[in-house]
CSV table of C-alpha atoms in Angstrom, one decimal:
chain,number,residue,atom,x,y,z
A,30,UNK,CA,-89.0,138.4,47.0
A,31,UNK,CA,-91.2,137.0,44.5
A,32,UNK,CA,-89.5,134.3,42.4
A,33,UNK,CA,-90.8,133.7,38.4
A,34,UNK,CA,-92.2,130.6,38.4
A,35,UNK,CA,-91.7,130.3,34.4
A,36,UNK,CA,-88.0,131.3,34.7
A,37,UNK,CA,-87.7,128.3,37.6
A,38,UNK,CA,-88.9,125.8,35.1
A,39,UNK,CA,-87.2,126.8,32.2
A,40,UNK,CA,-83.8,127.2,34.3
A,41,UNK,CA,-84.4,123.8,35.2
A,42,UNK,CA,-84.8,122.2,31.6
A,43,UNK,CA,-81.9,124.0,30.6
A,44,UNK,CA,-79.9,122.4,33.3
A,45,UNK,CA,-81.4,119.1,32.6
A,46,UNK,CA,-80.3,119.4,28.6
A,47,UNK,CA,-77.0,120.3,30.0
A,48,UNK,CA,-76.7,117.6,32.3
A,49,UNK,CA,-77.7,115.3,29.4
A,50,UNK,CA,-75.3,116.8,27.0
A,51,UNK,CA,-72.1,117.1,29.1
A,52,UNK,CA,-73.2,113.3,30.1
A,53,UNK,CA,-73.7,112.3,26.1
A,54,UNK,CA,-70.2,113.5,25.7
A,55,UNK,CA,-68.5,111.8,28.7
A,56,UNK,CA,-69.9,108.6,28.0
A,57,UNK,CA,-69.6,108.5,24.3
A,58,UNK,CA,-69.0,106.0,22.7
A,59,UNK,CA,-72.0,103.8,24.0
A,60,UNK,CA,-72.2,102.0,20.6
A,61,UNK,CA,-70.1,101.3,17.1
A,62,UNK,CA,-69.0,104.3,15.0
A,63,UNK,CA,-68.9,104.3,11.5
A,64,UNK,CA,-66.6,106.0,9.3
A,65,UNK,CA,-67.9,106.6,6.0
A,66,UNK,CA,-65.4,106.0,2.1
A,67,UNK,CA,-67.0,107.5,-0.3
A,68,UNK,CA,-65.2,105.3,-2.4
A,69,UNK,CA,-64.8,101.7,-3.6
A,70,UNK,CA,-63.0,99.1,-1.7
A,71,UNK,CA,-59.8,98.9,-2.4
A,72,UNK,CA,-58.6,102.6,-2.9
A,73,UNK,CA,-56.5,104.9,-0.7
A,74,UNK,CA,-58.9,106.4,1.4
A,75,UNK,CA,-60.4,102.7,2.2
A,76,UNK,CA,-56.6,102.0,3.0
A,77,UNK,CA,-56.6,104.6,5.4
A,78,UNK,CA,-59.7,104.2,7.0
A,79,UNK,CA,-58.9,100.5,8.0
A,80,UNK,CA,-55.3,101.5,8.9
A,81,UNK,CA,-57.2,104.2,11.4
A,82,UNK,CA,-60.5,102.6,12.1
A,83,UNK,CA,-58.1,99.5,14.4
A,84,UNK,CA,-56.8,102.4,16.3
A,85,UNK,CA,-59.7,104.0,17.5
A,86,UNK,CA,-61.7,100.9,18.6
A,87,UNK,CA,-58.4,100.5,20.6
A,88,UNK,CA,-58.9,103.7,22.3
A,89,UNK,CA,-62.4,104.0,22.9
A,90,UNK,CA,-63.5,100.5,23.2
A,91,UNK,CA,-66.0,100.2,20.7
A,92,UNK,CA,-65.8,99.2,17.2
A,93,UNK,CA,-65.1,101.9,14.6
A,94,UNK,CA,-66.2,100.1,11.5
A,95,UNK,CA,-65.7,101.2,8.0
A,96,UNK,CA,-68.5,101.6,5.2
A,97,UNK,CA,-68.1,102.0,1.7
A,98,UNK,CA,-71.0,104.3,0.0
A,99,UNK,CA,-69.3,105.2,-3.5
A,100,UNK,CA,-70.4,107.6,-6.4
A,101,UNK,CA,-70.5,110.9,-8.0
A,102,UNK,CA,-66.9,111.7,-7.4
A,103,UNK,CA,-67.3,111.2,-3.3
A,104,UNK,CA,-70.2,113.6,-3.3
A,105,UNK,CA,-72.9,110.5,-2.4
A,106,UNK,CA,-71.1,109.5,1.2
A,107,UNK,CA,-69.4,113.0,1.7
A,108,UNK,CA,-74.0,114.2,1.6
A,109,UNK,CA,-74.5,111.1,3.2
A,110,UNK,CA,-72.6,112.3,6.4
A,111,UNK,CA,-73.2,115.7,5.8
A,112,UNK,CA,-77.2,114.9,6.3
A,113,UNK,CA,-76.5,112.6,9.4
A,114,UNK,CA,-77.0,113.2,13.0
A,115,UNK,CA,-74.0,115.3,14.8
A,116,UNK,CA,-73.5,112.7,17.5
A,117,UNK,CA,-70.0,111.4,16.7
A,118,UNK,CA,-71.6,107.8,15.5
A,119,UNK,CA,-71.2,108.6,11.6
A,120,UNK,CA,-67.6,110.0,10.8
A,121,UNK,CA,-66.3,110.7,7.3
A,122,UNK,CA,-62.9,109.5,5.3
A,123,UNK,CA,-62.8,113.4,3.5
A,124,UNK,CA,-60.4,113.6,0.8
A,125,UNK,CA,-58.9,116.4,-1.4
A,126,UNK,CA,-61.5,115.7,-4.0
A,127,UNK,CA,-65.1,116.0,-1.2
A,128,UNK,CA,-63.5,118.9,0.7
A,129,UNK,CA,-60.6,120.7,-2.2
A,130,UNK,CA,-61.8,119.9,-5.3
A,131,UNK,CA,-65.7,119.3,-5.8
A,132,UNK,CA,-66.5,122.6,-4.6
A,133,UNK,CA,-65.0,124.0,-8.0
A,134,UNK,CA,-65.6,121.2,-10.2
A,135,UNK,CA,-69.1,120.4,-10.2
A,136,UNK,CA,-71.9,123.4,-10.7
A,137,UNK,CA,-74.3,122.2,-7.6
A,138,UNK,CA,-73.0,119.7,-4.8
A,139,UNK,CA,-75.7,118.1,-2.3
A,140,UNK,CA,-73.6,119.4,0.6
A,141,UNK,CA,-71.3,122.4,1.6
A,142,UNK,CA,-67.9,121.0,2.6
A,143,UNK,CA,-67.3,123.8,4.8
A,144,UNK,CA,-70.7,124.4,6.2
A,145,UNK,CA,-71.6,121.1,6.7
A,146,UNK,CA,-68.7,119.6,8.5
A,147,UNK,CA,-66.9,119.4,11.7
A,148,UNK,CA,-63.3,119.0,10.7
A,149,UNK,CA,-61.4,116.4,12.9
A,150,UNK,CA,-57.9,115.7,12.0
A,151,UNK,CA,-55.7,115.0,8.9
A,152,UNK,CA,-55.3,111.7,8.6
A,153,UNK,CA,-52.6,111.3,5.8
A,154,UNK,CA,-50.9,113.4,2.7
A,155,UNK,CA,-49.7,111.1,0.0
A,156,UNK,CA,-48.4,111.8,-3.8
A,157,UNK,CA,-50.8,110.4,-6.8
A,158,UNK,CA,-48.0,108.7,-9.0
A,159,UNK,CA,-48.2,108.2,-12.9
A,160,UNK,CA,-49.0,105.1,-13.9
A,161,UNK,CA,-48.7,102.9,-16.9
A,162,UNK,CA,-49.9,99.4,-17.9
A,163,UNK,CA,-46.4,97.5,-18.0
A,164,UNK,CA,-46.8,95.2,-21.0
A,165,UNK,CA,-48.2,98.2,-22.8
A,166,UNK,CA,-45.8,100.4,-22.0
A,167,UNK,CA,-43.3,98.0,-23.4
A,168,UNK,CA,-44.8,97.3,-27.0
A,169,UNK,CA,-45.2,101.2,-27.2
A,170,UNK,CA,-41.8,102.2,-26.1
A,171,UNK,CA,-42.7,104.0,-23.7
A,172,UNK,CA,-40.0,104.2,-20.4
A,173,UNK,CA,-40.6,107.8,-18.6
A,174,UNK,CA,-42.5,109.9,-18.7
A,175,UNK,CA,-41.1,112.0,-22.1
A,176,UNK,CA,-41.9,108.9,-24.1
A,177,UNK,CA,-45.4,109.0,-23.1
A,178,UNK,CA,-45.8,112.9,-23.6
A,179,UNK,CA,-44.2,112.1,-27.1
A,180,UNK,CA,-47.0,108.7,-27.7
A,181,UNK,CA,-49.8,110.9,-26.6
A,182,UNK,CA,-49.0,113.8,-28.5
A,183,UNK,CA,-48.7,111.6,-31.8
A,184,UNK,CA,-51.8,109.8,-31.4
A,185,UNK,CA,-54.1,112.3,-29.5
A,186,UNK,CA,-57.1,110.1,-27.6
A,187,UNK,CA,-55.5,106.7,-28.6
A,188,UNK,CA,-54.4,106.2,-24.6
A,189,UNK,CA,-57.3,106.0,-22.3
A,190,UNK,CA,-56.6,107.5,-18.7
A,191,UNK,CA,-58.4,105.6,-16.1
A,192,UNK,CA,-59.8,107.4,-12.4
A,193,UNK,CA,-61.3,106.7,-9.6
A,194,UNK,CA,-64.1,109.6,-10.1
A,195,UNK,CA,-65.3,112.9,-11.5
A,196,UNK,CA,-63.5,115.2,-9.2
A,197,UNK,CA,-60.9,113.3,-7.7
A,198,UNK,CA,-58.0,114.3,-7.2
A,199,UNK,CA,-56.5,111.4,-10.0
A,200,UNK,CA,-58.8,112.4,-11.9
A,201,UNK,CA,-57.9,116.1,-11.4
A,202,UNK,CA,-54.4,115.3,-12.0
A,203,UNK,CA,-54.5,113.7,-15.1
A,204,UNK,CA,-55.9,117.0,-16.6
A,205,UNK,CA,-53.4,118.8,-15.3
A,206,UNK,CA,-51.0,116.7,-16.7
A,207,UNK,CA,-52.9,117.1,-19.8
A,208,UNK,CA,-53.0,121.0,-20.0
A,209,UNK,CA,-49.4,121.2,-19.1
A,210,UNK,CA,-47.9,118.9,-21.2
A,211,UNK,CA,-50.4,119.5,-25.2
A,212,UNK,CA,-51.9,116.0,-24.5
A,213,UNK,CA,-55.2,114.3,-24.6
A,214,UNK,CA,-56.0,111.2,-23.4
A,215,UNK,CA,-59.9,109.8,-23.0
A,216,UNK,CA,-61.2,110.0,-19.0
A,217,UNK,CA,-62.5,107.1,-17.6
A,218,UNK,CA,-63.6,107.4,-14.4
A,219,UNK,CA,-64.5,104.4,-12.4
A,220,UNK,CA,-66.5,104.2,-8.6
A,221,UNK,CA,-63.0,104.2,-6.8
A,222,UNK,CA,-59.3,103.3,-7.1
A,223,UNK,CA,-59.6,99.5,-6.9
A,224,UNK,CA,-62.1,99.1,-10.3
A,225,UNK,CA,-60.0,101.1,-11.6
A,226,UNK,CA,-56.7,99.5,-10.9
A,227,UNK,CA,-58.5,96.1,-12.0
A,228,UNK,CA,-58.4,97.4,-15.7
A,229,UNK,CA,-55.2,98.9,-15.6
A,230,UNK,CA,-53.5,95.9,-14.4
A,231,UNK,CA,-55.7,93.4,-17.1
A,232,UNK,CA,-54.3,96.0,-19.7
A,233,UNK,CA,-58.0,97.7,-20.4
A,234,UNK,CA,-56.4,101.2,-19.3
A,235,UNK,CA,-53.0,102.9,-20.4
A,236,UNK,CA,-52.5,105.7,-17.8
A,237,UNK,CA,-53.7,106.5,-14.1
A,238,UNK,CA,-52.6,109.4,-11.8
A,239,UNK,CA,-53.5,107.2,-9.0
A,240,UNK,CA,-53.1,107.8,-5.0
A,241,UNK,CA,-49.6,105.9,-4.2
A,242,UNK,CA,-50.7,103.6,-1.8
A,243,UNK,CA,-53.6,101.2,-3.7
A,244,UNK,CA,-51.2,101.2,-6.5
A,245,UNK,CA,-47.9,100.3,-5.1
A,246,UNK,CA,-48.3,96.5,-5.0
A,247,UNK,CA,-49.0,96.9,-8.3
A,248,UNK,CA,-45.7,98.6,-9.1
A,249,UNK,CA,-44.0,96.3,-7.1
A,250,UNK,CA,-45.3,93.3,-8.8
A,251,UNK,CA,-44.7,94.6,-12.0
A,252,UNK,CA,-48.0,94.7,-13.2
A,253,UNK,CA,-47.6,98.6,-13.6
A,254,UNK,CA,-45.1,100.8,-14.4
A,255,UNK,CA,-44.3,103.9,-12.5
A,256,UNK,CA,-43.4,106.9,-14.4
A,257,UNK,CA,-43.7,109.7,-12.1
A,258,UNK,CA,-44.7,111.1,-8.5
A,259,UNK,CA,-47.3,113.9,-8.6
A,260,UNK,CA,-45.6,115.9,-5.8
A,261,UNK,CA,-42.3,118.4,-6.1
A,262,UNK,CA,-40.4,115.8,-4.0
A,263,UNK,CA,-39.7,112.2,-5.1
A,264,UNK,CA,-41.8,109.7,-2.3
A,265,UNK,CA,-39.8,107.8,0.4
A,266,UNK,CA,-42.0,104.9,-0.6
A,267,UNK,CA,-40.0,104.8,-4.1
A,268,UNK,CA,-37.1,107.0,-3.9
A,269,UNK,CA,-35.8,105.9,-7.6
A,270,UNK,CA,-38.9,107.1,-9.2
A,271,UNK,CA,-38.8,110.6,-10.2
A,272,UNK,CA,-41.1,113.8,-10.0
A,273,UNK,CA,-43.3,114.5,-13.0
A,274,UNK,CA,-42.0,118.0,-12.8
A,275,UNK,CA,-37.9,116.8,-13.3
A,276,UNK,CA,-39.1,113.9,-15.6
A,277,UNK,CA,-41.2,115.3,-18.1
A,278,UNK,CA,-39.9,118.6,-17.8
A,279,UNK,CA,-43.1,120.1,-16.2
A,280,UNK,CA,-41.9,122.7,-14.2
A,281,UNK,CA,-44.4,123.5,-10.8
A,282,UNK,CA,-46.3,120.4,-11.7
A,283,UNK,CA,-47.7,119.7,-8.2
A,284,UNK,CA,-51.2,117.7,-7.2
A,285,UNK,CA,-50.4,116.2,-3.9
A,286,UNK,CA,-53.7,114.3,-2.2
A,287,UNK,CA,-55.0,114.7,1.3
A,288,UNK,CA,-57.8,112.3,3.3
A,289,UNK,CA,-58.9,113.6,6.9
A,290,UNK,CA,-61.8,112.6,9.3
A,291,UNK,CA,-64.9,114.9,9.5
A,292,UNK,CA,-68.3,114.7,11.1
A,293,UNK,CA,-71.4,116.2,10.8
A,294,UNK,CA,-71.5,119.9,11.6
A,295,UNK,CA,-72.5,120.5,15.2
A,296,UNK,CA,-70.9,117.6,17.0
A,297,UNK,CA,-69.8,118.1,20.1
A,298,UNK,CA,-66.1,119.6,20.0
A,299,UNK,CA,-65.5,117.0,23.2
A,300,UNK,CA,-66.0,114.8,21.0
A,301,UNK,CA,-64.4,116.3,18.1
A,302,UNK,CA,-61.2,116.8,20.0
A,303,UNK,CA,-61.4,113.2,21.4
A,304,UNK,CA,-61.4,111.5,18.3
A,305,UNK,CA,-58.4,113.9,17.2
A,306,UNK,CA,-56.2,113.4,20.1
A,307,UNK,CA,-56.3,109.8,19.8
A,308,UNK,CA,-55.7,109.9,16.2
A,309,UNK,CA,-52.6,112.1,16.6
A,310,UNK,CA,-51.6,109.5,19.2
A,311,UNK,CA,-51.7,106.6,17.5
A,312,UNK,CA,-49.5,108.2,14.6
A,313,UNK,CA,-47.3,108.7,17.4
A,314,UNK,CA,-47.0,104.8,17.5
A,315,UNK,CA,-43.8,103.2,15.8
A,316,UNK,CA,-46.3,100.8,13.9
A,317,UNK,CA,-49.4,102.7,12.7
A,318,UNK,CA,-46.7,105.6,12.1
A,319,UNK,CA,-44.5,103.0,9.8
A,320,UNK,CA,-47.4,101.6,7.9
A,321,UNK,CA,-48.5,104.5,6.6
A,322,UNK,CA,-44.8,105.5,5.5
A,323,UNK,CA,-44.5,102.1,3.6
A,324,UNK,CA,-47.6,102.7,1.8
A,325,UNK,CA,-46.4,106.1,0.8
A,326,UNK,CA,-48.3,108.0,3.3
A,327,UNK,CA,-47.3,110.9,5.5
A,328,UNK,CA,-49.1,110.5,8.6
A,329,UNK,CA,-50.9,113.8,9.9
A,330,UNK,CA,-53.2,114.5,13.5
A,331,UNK,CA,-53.3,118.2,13.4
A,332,UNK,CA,-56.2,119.7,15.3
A,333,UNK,CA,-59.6,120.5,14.4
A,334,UNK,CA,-58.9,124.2,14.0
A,335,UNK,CA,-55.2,123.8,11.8
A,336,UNK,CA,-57.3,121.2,9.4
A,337,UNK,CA,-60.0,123.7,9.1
A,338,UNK,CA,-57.5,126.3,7.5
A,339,UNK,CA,-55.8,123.9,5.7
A,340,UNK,CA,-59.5,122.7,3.6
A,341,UNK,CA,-60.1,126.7,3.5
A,342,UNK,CA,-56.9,126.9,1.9
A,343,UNK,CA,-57.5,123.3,-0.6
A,344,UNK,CA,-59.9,125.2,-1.7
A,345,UNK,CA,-58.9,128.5,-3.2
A,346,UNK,CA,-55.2,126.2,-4.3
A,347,UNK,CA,-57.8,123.7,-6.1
A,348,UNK,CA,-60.1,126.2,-7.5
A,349,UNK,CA,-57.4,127.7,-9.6
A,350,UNK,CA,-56.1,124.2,-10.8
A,351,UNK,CA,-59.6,123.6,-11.8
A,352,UNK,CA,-59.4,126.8,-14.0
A,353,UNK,CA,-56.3,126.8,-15.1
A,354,UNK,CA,-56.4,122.8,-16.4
A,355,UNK,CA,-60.2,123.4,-18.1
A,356,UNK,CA,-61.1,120.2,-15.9
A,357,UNK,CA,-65.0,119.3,-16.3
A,358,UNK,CA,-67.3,116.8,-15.0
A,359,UNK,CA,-67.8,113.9,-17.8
C-alpha cells in the first residue's frame, strides 16, 4: 500500500495548527486583556467594566485592564474591537446603544454588531432615570415629572437635554420621551456620561435621561433631581422615585439599558465560554452581586448563545423605537 506523501505532510500541519490552537486556548491568558469603553470615564459602562475587570484578573491571573476609546455614539471602540485580533486579549464593554440601537440610528456604521462580534455574557441591565438640575428645577417649579412636560411644552427648546452620545440609549430616551409626551428640548450630546454629568451638575444642562448608576451620587447629594425611572418598574436603587410611565402619565414608556462583554468575531468559544463562566460566577458572589444592586444594576452572566438572541432581539425592539420617536443623528 502506497501512502500520499502530500496528504502525510498536510495531515501533519493540520495536527500541528491543532496542537497550537487547543494549546493557545488552555494556556490563555499568557498576558493582560483589555476590555474596551467606548465611552468617557466616568459613565456606566466604565462603572461596570471596573466593577468586572477586578473579577476576572482574580480568576485568570492576569490583569484585565480597562481602556477608554470614546466617540461617535460608541461606534469608534465598538470598530476598534470589531477590527482586532480574535484571541481573547481585546474584549468589549457593548451596550444597548453599539449592539441595539446604532444599527438603526446611524445610515453606515464601521462595523456589524452581529457579524463582527463574539457575544460573551450580559454584564448588567439598569434603568436610565430622568434627571434635572436641582437649583433649576427649583426656580422653575418644576417637582415631577408633569411640571416639566408642562415647562417644556410652554417654552419649546428653552431646556437643553444633555447625553452621553448620538445613539445612546440616553440619548435615545430623551426622544422618546420627547415624541411621547409634545415636547422639544435641544440634544446635546457629550463623549460619555461623566462630561455630561459635569454640566448638569454646574447647572449648564436642564435634563438628562442618564444610565442610573453614574448619576446616583449625584441624586444623592442633591446636586440633581430625580424625576423619573425609564423602566415599567420603579429601581430598588430608589424605590421612592417613580416610573416615567405612572408619573407623567406616559403609558408603555419603557427604554431600559443593557452593557455585555463581546470579542472579536472568531475567538475561540473556549475562550468565550471561559470568560462567561467566570463572569456569571463572580455575580454569584455576595459582594460583586451587591455592588451592582446599589448602583442600580441588575447583574446578568447568561451564556454566549442566550445573549446572542437577546442583541438579535435589541435590535428589532430598538429599531422600531427609532421609528416611532423620529430619533436622528445630530
Amino acid at each position: 500500500m502506497r501512502v500520499n506523501r502530500r496528504f502525510c505532510v498536510a495531515a501533519v500541519a493540520l495536527g500541528a495548527v491543532l496542537s497550537t490552537t487547543a494549546w493557545a486556548q488552555s494556556t490563555w491568558p499568557t498576558k493582560p486583556v483589555r476590555i474596551i469603553v467606548p465611552f468617557a470615564p466616568g459613565g456606566t459602562t466604565d462603572i461596570l467594566a471596573r466593577a468586572v475587570a477586578p473579577e476576572l484578573s482574580k480568576a485568570f491571573g492576569q490583569s484585565f485592564i480597562v481602556e477608554n476609546k470614546a466617540g461617535a455614539g460608541g461606534n469608534v471602540g465598538a470598530d476598534m474591537v470589531a477590527k482586532s485580533a480574535p484571541d481573547g486579549y481585546t474584549l468589549l464593554m457593548g451596550t444597548v446603544g453599539t449592539h441595539g440601537i446604532n444599527r438603526a440610528l446611524y445610515d453606515k456604521l464601521p462595523y456589524d454588531p452581529i457579524k463582527d462580534f463574539a457575544p460573551i455574557t450580559l454584564v448588567a441591565g439598569v434603568p436610565n432615570v430622568m434627571v434635572v438640575n436641582a437649583e433649576r428645577a427649583k426656580a422653575l417649579g418644576i417637582n415631577n415629572v408633569t411640571d416639566f412636560i408642562r415647562v417644556a411644552r410652554s417654552s419649546p427648546g428653552k431646556l437643553n437635554m444633555a447625553s452621553s452620545g448620538n445613539g445612546t440609549s440616553i440619548h435615545l430616551s430623551g426622544e422618546l420621551f420627547k415624541s411621547m409626551s409634545g415636547t422639544f428640548m435641544v440634544h446635546f450630546p457629550y463623549r460619555g456620561s461623566s462630561p455630561a454629568l459635569l454640566d448638569m451638575v454646574a447647572g449648564n444642562m436642564d435634563v438628562m435621561f442618564d444610565n442610573l448608576p453614574s448619576s446616583l451620587p449625584h441624586i444623592r447629594s442633591g446636586k440633581l433631581k430625580a424625576l423619573g425611572v425609564t423602566s415599567l418598574q420603579r429601581s430598588a436603587a430608589l424605590p421612592d422615585v417613580p416610573t416615567i410611565e405612572e408619573a407623567g402619565n406616559l403609558k408603555g414608556f419603557d427604554a431600559t439599558s443593557w452593557f455585555g462583554l463581546l470579542a472579536p468575531a472568531g475567538t475561540p468559544a473556549d475562550i468565550v465560554n471561559r470568560i462567561q463562566q467566570e463572569t456569571a460566577k463572580s455575580f454569584a458572589t455576595p459582594a460583586i452581586k451587591e455592588k451592582l444592586l446599589s448602583q442600580g444594576a441588575i447583574p446578568g452572566g447568561n451564556t454566549p448563545a442566550d445573549f446572542a438572541k437577546m442583541i438579535d432581539a435589541e435590535h428589532k425592539k430598538w429599531a422600531q423605537v427609532v421609528k416611532v420617536s423620529g430619533a436622528k443623528v445630530d
